[in-house]
GROMACS .gro file of N, CA, C and O in nm:
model
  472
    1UNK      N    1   2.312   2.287  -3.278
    1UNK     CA    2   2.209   2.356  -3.204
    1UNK      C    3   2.262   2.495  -3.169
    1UNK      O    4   2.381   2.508  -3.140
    2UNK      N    5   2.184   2.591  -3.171
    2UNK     CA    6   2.231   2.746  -3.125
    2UNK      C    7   2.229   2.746  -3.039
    2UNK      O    8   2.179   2.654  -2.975
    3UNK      N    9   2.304   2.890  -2.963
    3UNK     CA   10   2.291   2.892  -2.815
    3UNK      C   11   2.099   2.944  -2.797
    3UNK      O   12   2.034   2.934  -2.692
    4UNK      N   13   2.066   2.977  -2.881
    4UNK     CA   14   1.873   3.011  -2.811
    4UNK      C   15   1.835   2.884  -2.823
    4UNK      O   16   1.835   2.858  -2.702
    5UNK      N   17   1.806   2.794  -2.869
    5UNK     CA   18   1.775   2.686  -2.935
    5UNK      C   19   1.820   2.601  -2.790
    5UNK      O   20   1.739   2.561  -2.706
    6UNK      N   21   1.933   2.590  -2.786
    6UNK     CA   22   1.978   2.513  -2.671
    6UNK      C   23   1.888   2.568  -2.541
    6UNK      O   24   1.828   2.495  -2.462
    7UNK      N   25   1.894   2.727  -2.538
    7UNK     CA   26   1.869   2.750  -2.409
    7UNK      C   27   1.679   2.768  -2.413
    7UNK      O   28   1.612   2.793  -2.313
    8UNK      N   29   1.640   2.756  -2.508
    8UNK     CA   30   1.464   2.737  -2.473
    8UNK      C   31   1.450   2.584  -2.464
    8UNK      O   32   1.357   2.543  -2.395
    9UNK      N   33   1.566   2.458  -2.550
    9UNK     CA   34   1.518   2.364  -2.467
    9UNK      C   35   1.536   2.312  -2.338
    9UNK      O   36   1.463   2.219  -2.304
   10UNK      N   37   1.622   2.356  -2.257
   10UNK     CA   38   1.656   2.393  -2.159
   10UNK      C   39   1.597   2.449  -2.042
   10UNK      O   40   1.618   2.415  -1.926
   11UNK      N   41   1.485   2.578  -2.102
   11UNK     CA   42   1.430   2.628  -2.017
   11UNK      C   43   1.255   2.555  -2.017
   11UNK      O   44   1.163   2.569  -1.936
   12UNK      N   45   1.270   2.469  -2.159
   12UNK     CA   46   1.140   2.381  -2.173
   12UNK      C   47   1.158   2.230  -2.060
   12UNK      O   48   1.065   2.181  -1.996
   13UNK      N   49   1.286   2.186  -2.061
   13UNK     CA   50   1.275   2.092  -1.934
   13UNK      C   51   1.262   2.118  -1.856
   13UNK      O   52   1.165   2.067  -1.799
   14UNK      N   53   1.323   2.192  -1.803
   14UNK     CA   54   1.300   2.260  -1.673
   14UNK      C   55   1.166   2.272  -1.616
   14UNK      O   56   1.141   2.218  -1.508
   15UNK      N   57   1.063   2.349  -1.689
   15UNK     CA   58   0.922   2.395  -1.649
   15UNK      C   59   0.885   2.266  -1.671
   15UNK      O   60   0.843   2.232  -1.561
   16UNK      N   61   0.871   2.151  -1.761
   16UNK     CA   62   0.835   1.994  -1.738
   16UNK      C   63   0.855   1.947  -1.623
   16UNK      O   64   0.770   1.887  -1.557
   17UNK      N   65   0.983   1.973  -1.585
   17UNK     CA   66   0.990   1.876  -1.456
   17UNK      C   67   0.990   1.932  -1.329
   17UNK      O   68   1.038   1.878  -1.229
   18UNK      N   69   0.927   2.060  -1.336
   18UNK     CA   70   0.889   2.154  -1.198
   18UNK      C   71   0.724   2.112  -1.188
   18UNK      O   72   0.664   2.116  -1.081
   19UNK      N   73   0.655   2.068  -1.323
   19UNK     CA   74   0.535   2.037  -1.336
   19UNK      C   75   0.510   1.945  -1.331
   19UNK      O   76   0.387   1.938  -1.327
   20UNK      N   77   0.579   1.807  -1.326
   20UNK     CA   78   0.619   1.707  -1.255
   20UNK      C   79   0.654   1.659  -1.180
   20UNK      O   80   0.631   1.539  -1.169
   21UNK      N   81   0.721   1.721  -1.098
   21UNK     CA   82   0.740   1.799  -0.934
   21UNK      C   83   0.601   1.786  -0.888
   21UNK      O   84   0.546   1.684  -0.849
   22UNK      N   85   0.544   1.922  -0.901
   22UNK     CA   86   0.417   1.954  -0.843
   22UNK      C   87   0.321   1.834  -0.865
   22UNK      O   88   0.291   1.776  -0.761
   23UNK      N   89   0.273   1.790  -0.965
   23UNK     CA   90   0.187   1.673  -0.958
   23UNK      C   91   0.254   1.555  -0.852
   23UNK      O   92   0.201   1.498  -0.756
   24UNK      N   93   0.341   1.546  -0.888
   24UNK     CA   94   0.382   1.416  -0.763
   24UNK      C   95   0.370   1.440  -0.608
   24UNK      O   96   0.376   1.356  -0.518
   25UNK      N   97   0.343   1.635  -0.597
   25UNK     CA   98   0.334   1.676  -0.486
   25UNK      C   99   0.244   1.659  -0.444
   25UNK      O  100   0.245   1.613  -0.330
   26UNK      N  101   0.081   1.691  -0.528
   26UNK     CA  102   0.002   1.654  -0.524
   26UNK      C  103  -0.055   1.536  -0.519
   26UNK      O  104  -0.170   1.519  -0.477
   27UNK      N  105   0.019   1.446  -0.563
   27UNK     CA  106  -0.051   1.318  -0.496
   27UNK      C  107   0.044   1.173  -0.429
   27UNK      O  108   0.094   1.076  -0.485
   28UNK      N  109   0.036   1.224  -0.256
   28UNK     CA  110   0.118   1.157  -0.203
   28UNK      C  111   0.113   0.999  -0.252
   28UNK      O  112   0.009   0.955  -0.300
   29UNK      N  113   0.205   0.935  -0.241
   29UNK     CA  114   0.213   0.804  -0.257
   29UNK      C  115   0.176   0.697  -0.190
   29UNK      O  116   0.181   0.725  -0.070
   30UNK      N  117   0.134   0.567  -0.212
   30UNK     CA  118   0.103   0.535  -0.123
   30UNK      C  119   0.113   0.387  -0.139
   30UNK      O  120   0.076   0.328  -0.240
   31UNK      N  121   0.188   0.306   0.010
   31UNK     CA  122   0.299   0.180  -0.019
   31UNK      C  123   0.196   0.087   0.026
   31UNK      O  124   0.081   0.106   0.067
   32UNK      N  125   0.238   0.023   0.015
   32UNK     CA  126   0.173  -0.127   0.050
   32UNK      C  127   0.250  -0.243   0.151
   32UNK      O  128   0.365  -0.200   0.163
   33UNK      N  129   0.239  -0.351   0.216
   33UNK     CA  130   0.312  -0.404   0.259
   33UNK      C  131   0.214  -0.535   0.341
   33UNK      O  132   0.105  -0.511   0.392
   34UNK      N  133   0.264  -0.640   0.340
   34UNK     CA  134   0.292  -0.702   0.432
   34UNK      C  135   0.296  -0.791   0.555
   34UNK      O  136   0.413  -0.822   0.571
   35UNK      N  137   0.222  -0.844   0.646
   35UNK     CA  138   0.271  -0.901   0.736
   35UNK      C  139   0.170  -1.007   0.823
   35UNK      O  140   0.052  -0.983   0.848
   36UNK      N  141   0.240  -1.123   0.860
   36UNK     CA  142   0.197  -1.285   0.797
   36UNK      C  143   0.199  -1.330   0.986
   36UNK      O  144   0.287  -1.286   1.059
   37UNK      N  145   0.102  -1.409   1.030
   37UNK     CA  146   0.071  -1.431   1.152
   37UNK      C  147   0.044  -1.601   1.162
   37UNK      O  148  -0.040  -1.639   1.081
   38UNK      N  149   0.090  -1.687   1.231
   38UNK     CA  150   0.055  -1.826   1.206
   38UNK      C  151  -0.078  -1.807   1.271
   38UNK      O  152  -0.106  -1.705   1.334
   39UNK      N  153  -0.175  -1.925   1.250
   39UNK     CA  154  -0.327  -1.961   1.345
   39UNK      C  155  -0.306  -2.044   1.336
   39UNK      O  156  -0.234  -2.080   1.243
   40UNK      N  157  -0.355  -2.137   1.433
   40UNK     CA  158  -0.359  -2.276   1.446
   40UNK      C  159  -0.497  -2.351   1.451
   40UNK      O  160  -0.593  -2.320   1.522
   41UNK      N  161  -0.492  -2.434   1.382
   41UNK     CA  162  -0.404  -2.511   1.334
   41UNK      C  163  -0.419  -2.507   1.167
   41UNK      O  164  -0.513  -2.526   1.089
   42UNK      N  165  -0.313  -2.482   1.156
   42UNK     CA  166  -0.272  -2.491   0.962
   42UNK      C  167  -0.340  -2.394   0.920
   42UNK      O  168  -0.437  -2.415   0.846
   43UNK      N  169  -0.315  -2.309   0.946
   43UNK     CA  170  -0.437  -2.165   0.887
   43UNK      C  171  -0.309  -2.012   0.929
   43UNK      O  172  -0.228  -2.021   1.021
   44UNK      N  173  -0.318  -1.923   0.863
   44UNK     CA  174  -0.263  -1.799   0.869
   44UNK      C  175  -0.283  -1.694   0.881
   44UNK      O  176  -0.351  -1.663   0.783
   45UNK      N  177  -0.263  -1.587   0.957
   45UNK     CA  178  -0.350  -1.498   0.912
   45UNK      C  179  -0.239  -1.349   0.825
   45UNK      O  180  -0.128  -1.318   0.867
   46UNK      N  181  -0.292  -1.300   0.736
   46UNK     CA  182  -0.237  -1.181   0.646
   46UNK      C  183  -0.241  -1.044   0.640
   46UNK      O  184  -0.339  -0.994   0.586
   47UNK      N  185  -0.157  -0.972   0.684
   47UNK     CA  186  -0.200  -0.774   0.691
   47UNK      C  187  -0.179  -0.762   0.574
   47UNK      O  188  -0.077  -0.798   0.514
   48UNK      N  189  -0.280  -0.708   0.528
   48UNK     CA  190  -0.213  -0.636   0.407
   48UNK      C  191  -0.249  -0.469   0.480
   48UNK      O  192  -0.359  -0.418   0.502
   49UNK      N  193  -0.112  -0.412   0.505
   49UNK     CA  194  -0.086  -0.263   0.572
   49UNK      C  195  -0.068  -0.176   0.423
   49UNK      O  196   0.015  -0.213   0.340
   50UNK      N  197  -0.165  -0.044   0.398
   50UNK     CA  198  -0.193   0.044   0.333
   50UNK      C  199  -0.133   0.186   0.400
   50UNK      O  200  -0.204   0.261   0.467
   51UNK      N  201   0.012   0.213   0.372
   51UNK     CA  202   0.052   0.354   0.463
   51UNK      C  203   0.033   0.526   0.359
   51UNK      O  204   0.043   0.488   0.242
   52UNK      N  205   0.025   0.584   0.358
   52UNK     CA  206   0.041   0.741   0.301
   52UNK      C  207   0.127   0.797   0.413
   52UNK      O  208   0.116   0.794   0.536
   53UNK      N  209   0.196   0.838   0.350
   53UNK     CA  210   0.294   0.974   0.432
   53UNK      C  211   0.344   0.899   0.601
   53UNK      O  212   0.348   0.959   0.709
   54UNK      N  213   0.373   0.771   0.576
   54UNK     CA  214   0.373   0.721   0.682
   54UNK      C  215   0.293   0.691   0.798
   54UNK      O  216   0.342   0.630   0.894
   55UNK      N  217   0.184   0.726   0.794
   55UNK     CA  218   0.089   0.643   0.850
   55UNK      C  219  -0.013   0.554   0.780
   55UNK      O  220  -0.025   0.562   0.658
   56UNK      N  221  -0.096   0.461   0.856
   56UNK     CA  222  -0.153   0.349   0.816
   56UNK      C  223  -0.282   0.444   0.757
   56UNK      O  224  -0.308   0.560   0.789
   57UNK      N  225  -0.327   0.392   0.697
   57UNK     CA  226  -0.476   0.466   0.633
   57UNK      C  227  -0.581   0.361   0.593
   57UNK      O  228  -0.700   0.385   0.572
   58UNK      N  229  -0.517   0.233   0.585
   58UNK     CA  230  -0.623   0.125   0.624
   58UNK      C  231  -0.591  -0.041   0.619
   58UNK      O  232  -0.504  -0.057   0.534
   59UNK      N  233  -0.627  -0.160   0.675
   59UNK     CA  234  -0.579  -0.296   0.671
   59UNK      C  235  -0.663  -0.367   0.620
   59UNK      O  236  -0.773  -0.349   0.671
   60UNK      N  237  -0.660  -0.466   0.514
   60UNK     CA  238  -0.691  -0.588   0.487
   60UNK      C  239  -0.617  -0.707   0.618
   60UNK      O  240  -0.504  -0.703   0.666
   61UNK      N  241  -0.735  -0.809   0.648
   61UNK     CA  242  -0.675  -0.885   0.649
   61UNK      C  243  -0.771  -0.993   0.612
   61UNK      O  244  -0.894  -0.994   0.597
   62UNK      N  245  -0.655  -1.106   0.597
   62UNK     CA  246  -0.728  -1.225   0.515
   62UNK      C  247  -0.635  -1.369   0.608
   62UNK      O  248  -0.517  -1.402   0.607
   63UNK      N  249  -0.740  -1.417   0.671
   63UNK     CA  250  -0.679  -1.527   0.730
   63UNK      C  251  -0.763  -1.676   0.672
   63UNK      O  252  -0.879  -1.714   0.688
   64UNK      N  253  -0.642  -1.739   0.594
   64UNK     CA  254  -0.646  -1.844   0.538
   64UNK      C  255  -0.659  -1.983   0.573
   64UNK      O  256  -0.556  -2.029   0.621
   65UNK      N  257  -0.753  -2.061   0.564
   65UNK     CA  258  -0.671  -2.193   0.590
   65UNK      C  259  -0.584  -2.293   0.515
   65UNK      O  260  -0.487  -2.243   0.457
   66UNK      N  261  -0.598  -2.401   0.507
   66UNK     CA  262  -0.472  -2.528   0.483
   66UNK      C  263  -0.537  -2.528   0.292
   66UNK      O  264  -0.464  -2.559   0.197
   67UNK      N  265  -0.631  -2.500   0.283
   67UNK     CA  266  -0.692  -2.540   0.190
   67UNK      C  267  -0.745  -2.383   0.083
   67UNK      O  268  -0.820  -2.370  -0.015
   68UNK      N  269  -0.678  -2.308   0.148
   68UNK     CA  270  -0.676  -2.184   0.075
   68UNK      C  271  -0.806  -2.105   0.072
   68UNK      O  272  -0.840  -2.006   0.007
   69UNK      N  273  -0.870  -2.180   0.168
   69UNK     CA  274  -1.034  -2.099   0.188
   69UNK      C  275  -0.978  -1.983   0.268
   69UNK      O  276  -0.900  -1.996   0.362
   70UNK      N  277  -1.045  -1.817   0.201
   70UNK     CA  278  -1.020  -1.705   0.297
   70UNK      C  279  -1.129  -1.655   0.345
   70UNK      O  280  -1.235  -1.665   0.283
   71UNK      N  281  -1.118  -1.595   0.458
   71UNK     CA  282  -1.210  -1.480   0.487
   71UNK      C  283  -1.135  -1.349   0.507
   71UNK      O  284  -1.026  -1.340   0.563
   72UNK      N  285  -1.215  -1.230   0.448
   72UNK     CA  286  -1.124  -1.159   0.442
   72UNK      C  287  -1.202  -1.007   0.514
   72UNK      O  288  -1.318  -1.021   0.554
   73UNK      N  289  -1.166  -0.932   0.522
   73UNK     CA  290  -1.186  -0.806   0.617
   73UNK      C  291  -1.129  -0.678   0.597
   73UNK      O  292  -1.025  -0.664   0.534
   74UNK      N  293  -1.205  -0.564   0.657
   74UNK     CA  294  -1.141  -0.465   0.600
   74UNK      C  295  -1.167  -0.362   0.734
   74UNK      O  296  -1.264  -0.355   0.809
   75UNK      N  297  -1.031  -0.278   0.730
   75UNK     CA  298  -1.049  -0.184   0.891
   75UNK      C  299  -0.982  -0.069   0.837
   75UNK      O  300  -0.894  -0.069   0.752
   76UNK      N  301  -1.051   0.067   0.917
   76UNK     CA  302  -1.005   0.187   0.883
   76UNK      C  303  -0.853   0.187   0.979
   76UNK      O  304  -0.849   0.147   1.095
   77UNK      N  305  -0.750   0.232   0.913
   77UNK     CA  306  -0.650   0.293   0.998
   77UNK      C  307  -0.557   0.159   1.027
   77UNK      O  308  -0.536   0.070   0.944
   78UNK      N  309  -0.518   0.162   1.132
   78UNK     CA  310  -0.419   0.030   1.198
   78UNK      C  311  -0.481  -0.089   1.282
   78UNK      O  312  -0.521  -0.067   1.396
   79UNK      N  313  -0.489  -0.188   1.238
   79UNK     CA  314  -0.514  -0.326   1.306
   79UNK      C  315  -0.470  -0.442   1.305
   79UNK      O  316  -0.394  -0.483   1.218
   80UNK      N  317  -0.518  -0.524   1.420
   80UNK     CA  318  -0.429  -0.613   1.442
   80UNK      C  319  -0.525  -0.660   1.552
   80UNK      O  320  -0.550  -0.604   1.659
   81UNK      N  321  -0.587  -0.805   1.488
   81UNK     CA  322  -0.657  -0.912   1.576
   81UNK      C  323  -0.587  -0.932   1.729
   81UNK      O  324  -0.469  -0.952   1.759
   82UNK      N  325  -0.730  -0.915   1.828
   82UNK     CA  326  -0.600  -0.982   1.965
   82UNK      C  327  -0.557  -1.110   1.971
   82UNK      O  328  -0.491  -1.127   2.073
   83UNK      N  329  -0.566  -1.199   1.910
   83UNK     CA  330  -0.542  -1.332   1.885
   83UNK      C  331  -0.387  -1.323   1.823
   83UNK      O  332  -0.309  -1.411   1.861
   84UNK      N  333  -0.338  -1.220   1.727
   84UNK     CA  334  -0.218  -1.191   1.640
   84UNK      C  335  -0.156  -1.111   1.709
   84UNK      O  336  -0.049  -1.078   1.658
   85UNK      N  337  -0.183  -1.059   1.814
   85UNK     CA  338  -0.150  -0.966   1.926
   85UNK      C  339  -0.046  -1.034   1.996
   85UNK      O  340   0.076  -1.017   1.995
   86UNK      N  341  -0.142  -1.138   2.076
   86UNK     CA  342  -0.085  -1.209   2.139
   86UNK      C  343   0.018  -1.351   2.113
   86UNK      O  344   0.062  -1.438   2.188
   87UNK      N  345   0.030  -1.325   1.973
   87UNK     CA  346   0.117  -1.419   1.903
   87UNK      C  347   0.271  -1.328   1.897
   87UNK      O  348   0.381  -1.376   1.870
   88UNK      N  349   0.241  -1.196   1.929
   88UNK     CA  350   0.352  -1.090   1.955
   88UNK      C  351   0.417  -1.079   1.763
   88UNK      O  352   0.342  -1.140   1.686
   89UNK      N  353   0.512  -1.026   1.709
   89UNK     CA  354   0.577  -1.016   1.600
   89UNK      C  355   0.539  -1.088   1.498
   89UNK      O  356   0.540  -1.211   1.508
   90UNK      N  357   0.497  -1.025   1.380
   90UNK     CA  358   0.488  -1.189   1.289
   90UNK      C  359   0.607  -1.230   1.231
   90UNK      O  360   0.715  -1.177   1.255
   91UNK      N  361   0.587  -1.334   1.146
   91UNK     CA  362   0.697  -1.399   1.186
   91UNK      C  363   0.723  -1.388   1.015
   91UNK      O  364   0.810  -1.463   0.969
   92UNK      N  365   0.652  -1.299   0.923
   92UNK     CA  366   0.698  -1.261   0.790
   92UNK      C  367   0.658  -1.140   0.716
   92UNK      O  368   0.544  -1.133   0.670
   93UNK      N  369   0.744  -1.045   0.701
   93UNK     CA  370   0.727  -0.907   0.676
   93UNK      C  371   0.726  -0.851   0.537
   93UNK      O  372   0.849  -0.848   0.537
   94UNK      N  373   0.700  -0.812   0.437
   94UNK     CA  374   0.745  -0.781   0.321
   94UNK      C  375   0.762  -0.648   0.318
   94UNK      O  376   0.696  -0.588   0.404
   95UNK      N  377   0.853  -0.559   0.222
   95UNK     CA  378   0.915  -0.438   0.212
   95UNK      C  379   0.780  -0.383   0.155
   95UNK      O  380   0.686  -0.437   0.096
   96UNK      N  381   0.812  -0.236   0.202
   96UNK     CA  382   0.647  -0.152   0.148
   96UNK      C  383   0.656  -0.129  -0.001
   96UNK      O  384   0.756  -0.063  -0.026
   97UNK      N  385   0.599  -0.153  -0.091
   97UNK     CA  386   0.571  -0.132  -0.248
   97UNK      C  387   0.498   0.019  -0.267
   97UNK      O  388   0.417   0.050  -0.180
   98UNK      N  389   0.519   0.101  -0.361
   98UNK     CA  390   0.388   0.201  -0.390
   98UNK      C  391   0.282   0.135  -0.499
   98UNK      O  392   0.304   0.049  -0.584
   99UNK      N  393   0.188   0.187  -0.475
   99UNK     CA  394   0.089   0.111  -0.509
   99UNK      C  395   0.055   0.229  -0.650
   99UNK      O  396   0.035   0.349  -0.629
  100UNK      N  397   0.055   0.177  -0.763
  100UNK     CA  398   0.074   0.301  -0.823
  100UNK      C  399  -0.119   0.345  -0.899
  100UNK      O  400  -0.204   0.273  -0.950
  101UNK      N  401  -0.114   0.524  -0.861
  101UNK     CA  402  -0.233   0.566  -0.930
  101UNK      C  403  -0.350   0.494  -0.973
  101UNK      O  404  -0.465   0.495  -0.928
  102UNK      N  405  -0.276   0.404  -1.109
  102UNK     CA  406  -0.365   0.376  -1.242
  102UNK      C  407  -0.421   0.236  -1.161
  102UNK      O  408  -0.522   0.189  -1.213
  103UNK      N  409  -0.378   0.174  -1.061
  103UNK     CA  410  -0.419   0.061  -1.004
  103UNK      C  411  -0.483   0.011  -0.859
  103UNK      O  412  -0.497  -0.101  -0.809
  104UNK      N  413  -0.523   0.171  -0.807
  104UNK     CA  414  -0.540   0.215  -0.662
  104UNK      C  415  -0.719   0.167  -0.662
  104UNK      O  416  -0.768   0.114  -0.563
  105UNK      N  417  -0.772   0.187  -0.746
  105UNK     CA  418  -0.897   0.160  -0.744
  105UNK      C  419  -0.915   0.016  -0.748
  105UNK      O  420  -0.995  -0.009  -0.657
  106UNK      N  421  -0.878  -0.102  -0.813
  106UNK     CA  422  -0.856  -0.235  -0.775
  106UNK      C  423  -0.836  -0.296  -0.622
  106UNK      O  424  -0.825  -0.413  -0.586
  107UNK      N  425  -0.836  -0.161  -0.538
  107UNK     CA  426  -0.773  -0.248  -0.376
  107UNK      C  427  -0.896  -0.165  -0.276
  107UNK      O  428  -0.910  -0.053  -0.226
  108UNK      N  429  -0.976  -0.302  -0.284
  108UNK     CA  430  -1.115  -0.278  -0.159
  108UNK      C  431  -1.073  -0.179  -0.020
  108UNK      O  432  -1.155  -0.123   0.053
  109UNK      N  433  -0.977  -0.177  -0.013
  109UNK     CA  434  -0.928  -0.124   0.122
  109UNK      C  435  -0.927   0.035   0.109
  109UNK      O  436  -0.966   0.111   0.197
  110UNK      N  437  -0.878   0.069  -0.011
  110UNK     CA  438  -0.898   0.218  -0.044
  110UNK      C  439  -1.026   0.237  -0.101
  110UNK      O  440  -1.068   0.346  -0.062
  111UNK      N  441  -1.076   0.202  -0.147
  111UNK     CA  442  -1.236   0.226  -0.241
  111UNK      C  443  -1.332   0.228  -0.109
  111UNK      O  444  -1.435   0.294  -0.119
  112UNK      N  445  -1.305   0.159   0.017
  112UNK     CA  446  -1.404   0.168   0.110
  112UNK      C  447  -1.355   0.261   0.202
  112UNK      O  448  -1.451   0.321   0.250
  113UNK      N  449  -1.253   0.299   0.247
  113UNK     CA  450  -1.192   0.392   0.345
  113UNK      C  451  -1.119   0.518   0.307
  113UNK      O  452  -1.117   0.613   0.385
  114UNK      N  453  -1.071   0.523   0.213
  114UNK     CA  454  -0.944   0.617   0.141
  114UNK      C  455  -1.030   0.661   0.003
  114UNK      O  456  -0.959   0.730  -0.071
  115UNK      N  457  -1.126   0.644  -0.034
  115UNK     CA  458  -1.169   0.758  -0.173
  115UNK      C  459  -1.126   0.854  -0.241
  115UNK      O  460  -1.162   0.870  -0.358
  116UNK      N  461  -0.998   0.975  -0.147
  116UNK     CA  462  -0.951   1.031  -0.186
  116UNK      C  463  -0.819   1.009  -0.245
  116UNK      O  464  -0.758   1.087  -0.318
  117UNK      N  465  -0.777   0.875  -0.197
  117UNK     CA  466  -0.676   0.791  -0.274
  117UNK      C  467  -0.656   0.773  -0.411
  117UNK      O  468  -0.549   0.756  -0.470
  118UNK      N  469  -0.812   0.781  -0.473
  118UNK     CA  470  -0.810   0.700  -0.574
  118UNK      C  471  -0.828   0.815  -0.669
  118UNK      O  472  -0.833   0.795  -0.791
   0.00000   0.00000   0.00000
């Protein structure tokens, strides 16, 4: 390889991944996560927590019973039943995931609250 040769591909990565940069700048990320509440009797209830840039931007939840029947729900921003309130901490957390682009439109929680998500 020559030294021009070398140095235009060089100066061709570069502008790729400044333009790859910027798109990722443009579209913050956005995690998923998490967190599991007992009900009684034999029933559960489920956050599914939706964060951007560290705050919440919207919750599923889906509280189950013994028999896997759900009802499920949808809230702008941060929530949390007073019933799960008062159960204080849940008692199972999962690590936040990003939820990627091509699959953001599949999750009721953004399609009804977050549009600009998608």
């Amino acid at each position: 390889m020559t030294p021009r040769t070398h140095w235009t591909a060089w100066i061709a990565v570069s502008v790729l991944a400044l333009a790859g940069s910027a798109c990722a700048a443009q579209s913050p990320a956005i995690t998923i996560h998490t967190e599991a509440y007992p009900r009684p009797p034999y029933s559960e209830a489920t956050y599914y927590v939706y964060e951007r840039d560290g705050k919440v931007i919207c919750t599923k939840l889906a509280v189950c019973d013994k028999y896997d029947q759900c009802d499920t729900g949808y809230h702008a921003g941060a929530f949390v039943d007073p019933d799960d309130q008062k159960t204080g901490k849940p008692y199972h957390v999962t690590a936040a995931v990003p939820v990627p682009a091509s699959k953001r439109a599949k999750h009721q929680c953004l399609a009804k609250f977050v549009p600009d998500a998608l």
